[in-house]
mmCIF file of N, CA, C and O in Angstrom:
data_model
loop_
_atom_site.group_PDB
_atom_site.id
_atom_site.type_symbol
_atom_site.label_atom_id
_atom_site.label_comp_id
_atom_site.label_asym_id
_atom_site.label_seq_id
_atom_site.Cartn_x
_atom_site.Cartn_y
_atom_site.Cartn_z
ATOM 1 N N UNK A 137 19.277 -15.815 14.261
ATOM 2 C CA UNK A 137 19.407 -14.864 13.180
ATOM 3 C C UNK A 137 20.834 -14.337 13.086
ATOM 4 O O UNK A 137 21.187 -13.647 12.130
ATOM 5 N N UNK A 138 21.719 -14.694 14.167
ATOM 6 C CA UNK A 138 23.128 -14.610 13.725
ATOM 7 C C UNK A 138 23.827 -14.283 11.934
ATOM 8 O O UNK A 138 24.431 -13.297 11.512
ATOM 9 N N UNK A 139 23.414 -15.585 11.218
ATOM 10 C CA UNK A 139 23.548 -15.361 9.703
ATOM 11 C C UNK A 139 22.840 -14.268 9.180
ATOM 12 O O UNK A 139 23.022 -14.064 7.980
ATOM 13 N N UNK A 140 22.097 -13.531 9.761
ATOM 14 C CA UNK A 140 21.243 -12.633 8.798
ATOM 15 C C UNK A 140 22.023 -11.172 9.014
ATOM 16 O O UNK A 140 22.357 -10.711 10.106
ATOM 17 N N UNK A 141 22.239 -10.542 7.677
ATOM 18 C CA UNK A 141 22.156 -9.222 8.196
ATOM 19 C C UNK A 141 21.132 -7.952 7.548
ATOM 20 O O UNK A 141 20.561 -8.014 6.459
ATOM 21 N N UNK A 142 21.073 -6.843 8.486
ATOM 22 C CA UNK A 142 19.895 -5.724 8.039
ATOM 23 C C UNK A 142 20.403 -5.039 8.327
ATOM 24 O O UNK A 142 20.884 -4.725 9.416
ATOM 25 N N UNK A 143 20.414 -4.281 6.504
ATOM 26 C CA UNK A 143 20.752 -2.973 6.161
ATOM 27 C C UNK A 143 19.295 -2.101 6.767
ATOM 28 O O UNK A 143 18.121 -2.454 6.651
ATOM 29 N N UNK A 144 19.673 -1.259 7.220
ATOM 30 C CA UNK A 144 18.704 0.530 7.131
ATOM 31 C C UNK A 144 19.138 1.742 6.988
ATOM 32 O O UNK A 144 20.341 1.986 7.070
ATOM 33 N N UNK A 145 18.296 2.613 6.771
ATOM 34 C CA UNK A 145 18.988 4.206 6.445
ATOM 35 C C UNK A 145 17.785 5.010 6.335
ATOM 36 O O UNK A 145 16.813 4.653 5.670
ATOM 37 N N UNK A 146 17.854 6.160 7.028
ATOM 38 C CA UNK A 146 16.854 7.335 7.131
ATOM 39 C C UNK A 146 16.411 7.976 6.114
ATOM 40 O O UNK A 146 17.391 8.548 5.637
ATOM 41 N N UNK A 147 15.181 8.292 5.297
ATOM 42 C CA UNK A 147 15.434 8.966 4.313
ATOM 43 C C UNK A 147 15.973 10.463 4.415
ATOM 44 O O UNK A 147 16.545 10.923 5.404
ATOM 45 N N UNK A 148 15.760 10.993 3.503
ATOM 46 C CA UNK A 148 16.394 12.894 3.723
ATOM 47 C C UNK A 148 15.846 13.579 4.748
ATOM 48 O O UNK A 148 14.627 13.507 4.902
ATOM 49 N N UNK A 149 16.207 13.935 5.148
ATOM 50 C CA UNK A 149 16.422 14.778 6.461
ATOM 51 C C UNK A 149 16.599 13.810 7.726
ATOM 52 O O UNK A 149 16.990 14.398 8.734
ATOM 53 N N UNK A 150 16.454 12.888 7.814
ATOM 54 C CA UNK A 150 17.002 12.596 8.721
ATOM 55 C C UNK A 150 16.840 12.568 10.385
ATOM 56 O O UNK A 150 15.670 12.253 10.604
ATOM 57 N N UNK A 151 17.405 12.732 11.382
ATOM 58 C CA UNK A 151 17.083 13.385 12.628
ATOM 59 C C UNK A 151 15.382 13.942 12.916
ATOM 60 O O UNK A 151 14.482 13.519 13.641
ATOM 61 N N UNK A 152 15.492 15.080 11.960
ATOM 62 C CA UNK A 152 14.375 16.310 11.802
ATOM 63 C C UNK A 152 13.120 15.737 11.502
ATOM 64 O O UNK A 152 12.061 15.946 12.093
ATOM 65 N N UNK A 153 13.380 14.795 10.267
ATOM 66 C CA UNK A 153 12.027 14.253 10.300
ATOM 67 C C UNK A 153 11.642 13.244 10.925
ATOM 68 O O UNK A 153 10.412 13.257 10.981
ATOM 69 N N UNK A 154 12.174 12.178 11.536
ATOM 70 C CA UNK A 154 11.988 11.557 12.250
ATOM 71 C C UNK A 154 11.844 11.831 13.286
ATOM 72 O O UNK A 154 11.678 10.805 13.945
ATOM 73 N N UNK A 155 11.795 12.954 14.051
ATOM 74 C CA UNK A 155 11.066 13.486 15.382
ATOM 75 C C UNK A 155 9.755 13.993 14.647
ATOM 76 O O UNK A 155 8.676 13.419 14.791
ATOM 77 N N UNK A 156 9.940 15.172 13.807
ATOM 78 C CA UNK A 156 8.451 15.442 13.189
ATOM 79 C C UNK A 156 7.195 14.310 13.197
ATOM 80 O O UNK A 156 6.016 14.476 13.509
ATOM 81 N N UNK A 157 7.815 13.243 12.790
ATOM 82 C CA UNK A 157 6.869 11.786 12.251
ATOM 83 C C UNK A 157 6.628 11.401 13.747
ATOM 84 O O UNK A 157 5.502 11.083 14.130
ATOM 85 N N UNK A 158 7.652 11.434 14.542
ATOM 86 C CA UNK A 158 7.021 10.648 15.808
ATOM 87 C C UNK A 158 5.904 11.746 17.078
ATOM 88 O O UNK A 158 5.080 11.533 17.967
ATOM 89 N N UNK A 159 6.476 12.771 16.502
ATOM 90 C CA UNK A 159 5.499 13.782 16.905
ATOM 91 C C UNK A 159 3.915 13.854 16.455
ATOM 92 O O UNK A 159 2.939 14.110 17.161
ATOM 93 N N UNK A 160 3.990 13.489 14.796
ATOM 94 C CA UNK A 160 2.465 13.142 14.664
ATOM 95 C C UNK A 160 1.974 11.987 15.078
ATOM 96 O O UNK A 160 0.779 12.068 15.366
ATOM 97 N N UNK A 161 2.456 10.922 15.219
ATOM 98 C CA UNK A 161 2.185 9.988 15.943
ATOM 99 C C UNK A 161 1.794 9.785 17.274
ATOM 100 O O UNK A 161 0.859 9.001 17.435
ATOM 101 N N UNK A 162 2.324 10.345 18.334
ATOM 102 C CA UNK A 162 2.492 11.139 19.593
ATOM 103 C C UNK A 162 0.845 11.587 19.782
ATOM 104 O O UNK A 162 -0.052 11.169 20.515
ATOM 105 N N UNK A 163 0.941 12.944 18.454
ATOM 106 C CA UNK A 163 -0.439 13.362 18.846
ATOM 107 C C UNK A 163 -1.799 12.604 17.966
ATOM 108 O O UNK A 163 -2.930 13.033 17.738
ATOM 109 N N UNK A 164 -1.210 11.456 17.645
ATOM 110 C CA UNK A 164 -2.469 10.570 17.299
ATOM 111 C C UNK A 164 -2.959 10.994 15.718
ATOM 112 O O UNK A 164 -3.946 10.421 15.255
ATOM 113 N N UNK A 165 -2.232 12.023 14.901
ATOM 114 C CA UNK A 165 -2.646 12.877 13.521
ATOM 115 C C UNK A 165 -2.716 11.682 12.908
ATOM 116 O O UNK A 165 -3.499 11.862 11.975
ATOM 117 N N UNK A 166 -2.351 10.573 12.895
ATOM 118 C CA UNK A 166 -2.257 9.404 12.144
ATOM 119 C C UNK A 166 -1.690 8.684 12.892
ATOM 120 O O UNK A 166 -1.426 7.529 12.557
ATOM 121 N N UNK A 167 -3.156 6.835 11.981
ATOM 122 C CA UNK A 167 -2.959 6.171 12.524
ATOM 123 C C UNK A 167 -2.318 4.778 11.999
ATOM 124 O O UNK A 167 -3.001 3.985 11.351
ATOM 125 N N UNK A 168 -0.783 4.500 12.362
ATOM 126 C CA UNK A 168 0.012 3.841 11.322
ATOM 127 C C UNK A 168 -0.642 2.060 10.858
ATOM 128 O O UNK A 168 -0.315 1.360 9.901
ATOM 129 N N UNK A 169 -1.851 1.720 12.208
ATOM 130 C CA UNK A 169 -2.410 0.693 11.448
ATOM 131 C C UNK A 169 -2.841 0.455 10.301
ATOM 132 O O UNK A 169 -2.661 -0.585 9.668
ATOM 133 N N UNK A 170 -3.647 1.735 9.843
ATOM 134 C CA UNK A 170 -3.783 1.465 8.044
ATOM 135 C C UNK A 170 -2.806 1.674 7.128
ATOM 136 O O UNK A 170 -3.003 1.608 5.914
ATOM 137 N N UNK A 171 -1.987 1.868 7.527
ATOM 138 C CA UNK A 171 -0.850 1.967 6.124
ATOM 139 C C UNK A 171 0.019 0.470 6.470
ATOM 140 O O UNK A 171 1.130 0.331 5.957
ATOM 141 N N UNK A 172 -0.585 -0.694 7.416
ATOM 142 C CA UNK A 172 0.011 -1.958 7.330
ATOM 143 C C UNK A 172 -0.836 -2.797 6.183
ATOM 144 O O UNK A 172 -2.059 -2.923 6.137
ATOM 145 N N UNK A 173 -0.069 -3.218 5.471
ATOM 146 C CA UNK A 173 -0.694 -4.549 4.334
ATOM 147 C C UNK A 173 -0.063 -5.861 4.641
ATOM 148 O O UNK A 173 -0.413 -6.931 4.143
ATOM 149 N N UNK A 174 1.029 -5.667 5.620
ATOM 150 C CA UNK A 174 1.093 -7.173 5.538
ATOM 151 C C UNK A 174 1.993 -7.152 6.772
ATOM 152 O O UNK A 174 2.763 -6.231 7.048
ATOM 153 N N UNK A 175 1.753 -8.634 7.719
ATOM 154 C CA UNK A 175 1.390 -8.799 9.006
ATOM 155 C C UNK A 175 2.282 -10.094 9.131
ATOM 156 O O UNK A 175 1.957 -11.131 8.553
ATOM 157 N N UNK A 176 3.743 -9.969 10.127
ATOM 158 C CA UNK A 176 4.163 -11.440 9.919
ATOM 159 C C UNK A 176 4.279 -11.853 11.276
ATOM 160 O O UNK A 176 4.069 -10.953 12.090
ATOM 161 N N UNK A 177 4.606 -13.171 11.818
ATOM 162 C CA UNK A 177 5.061 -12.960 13.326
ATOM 163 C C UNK A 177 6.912 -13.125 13.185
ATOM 164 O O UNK A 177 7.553 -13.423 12.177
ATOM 165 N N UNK A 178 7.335 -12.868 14.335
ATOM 166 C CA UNK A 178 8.954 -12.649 14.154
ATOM 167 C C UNK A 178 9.223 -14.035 13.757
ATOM 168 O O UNK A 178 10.090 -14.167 12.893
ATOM 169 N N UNK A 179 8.552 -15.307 14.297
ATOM 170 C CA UNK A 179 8.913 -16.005 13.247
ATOM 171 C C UNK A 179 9.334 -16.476 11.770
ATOM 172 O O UNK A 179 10.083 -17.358 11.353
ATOM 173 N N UNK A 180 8.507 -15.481 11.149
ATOM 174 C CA UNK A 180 8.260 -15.502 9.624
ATOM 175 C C UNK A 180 8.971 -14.326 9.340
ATOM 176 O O UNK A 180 8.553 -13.614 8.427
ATOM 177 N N UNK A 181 10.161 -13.941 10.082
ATOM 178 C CA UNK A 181 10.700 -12.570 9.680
ATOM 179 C C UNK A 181 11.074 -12.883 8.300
ATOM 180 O O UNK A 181 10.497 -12.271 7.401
ATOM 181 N N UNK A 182 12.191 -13.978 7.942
ATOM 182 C CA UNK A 182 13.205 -13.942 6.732
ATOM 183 C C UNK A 182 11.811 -13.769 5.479
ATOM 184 O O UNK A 182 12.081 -13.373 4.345
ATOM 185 N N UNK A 183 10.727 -14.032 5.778
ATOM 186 C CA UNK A 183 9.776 -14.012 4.675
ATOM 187 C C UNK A 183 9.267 -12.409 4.795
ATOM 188 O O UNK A 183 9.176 -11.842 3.706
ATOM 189 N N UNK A 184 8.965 -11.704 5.843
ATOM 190 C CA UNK A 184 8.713 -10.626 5.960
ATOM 191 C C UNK A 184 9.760 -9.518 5.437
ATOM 192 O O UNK A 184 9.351 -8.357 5.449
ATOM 193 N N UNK A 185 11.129 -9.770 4.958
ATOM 194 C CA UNK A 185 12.016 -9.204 4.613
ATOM 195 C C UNK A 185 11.860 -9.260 3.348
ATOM 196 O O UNK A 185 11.906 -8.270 2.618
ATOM 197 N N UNK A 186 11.668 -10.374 2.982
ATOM 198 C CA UNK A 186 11.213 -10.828 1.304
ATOM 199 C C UNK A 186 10.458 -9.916 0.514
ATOM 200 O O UNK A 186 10.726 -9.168 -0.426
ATOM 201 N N UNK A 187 9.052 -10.299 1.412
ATOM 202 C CA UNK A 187 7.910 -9.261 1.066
ATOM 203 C C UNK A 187 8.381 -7.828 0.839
ATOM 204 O O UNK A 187 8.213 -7.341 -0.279
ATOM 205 N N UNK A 188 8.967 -7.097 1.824
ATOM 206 C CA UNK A 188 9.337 -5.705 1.961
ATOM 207 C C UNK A 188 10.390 -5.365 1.024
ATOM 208 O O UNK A 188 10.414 -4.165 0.748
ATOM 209 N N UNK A 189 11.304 -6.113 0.434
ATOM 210 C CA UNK A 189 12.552 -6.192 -0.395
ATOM 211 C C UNK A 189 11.842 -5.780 -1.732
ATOM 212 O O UNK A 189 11.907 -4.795 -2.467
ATOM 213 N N UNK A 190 10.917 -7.319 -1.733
ATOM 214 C CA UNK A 190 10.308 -7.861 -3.350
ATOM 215 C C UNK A 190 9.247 -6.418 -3.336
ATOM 216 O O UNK A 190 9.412 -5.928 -4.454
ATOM 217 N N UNK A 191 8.651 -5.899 -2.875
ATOM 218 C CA UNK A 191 6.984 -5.404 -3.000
ATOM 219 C C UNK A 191 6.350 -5.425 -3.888
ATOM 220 O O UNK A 191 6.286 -4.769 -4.928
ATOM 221 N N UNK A 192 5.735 -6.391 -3.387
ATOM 222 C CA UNK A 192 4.313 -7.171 -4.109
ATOM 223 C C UNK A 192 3.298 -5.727 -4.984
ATOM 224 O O UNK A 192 3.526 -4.725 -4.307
ATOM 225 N N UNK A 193 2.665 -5.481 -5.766
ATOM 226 C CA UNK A 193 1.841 -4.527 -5.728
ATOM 227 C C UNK A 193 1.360 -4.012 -4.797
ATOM 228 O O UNK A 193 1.661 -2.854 -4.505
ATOM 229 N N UNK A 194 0.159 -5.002 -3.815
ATOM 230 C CA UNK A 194 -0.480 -4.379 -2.663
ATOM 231 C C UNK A 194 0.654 -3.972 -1.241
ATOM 232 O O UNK A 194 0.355 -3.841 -0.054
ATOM 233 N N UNK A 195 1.681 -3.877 -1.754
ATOM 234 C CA UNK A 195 2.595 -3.872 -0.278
ATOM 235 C C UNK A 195 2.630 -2.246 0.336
ATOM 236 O O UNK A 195 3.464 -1.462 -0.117
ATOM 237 N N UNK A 196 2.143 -2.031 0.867
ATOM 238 C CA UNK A 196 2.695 -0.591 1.416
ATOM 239 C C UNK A 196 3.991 -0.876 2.703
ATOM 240 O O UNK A 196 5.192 -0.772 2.456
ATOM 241 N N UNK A 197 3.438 -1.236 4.038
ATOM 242 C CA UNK A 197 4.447 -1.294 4.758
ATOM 243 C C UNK A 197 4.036 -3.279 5.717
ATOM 244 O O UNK A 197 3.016 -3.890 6.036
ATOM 245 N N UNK A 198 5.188 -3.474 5.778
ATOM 246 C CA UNK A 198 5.204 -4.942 6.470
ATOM 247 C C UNK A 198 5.176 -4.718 7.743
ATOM 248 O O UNK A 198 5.709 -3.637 7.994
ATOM 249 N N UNK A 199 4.711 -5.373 8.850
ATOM 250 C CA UNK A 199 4.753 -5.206 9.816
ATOM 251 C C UNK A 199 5.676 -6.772 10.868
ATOM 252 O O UNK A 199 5.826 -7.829 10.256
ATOM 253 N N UNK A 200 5.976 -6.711 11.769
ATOM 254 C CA UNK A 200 6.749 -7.981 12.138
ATOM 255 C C UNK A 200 6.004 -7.790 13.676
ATOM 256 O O UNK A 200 6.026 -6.608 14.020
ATOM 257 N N UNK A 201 5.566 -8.401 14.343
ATOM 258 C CA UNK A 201 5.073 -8.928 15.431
ATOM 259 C C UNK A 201 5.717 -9.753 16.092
ATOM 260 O O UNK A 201 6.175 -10.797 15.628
ATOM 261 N N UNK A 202 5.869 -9.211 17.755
ATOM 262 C CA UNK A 202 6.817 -10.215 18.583
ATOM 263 C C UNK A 202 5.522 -10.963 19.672
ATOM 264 O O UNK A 202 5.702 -11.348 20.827
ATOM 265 N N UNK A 203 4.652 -10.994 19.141
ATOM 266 C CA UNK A 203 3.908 -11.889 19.851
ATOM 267 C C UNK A 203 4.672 -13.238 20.734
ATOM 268 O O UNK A 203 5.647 -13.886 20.352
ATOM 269 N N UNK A 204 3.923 -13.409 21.965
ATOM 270 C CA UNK A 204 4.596 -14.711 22.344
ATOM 271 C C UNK A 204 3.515 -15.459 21.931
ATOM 272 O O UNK A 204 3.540 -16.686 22.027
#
């Protein structure tokens, strides 16, 4: 994956909410398996980027799996 590159960026707030979020997570308030619609293995990343780029109607969040 040398040739590839990935952009990211936090939405607003930043820091703050991203502890908040991992804090509900932490205490189990939600559970991020249902908000996955689509399931790739790291193999199929460059397609899993696709998906998440393009979003399909049903797309909420992609997930990438490092299964061996």
């Amino acid at each position: 994956m040398a040739d590839k590159t990935i952009a990211t960026g936090l939405c607003p707030g930043r820091r703050l909410r991203m502890e908040r979020l991992l804090r509900v997570l932490e205490n189990k308030r939600l559970d991020p398996t249902r908000l996955t619609t689509h399931r790739f293995p790291f193999s199929e990343m460059e397609r899993a980027f696709e998906v998440s780029d393009k979003k399909p109607e049903d797309t909420v969040k992609v997930l990438v799996t490092f299964d061996e």
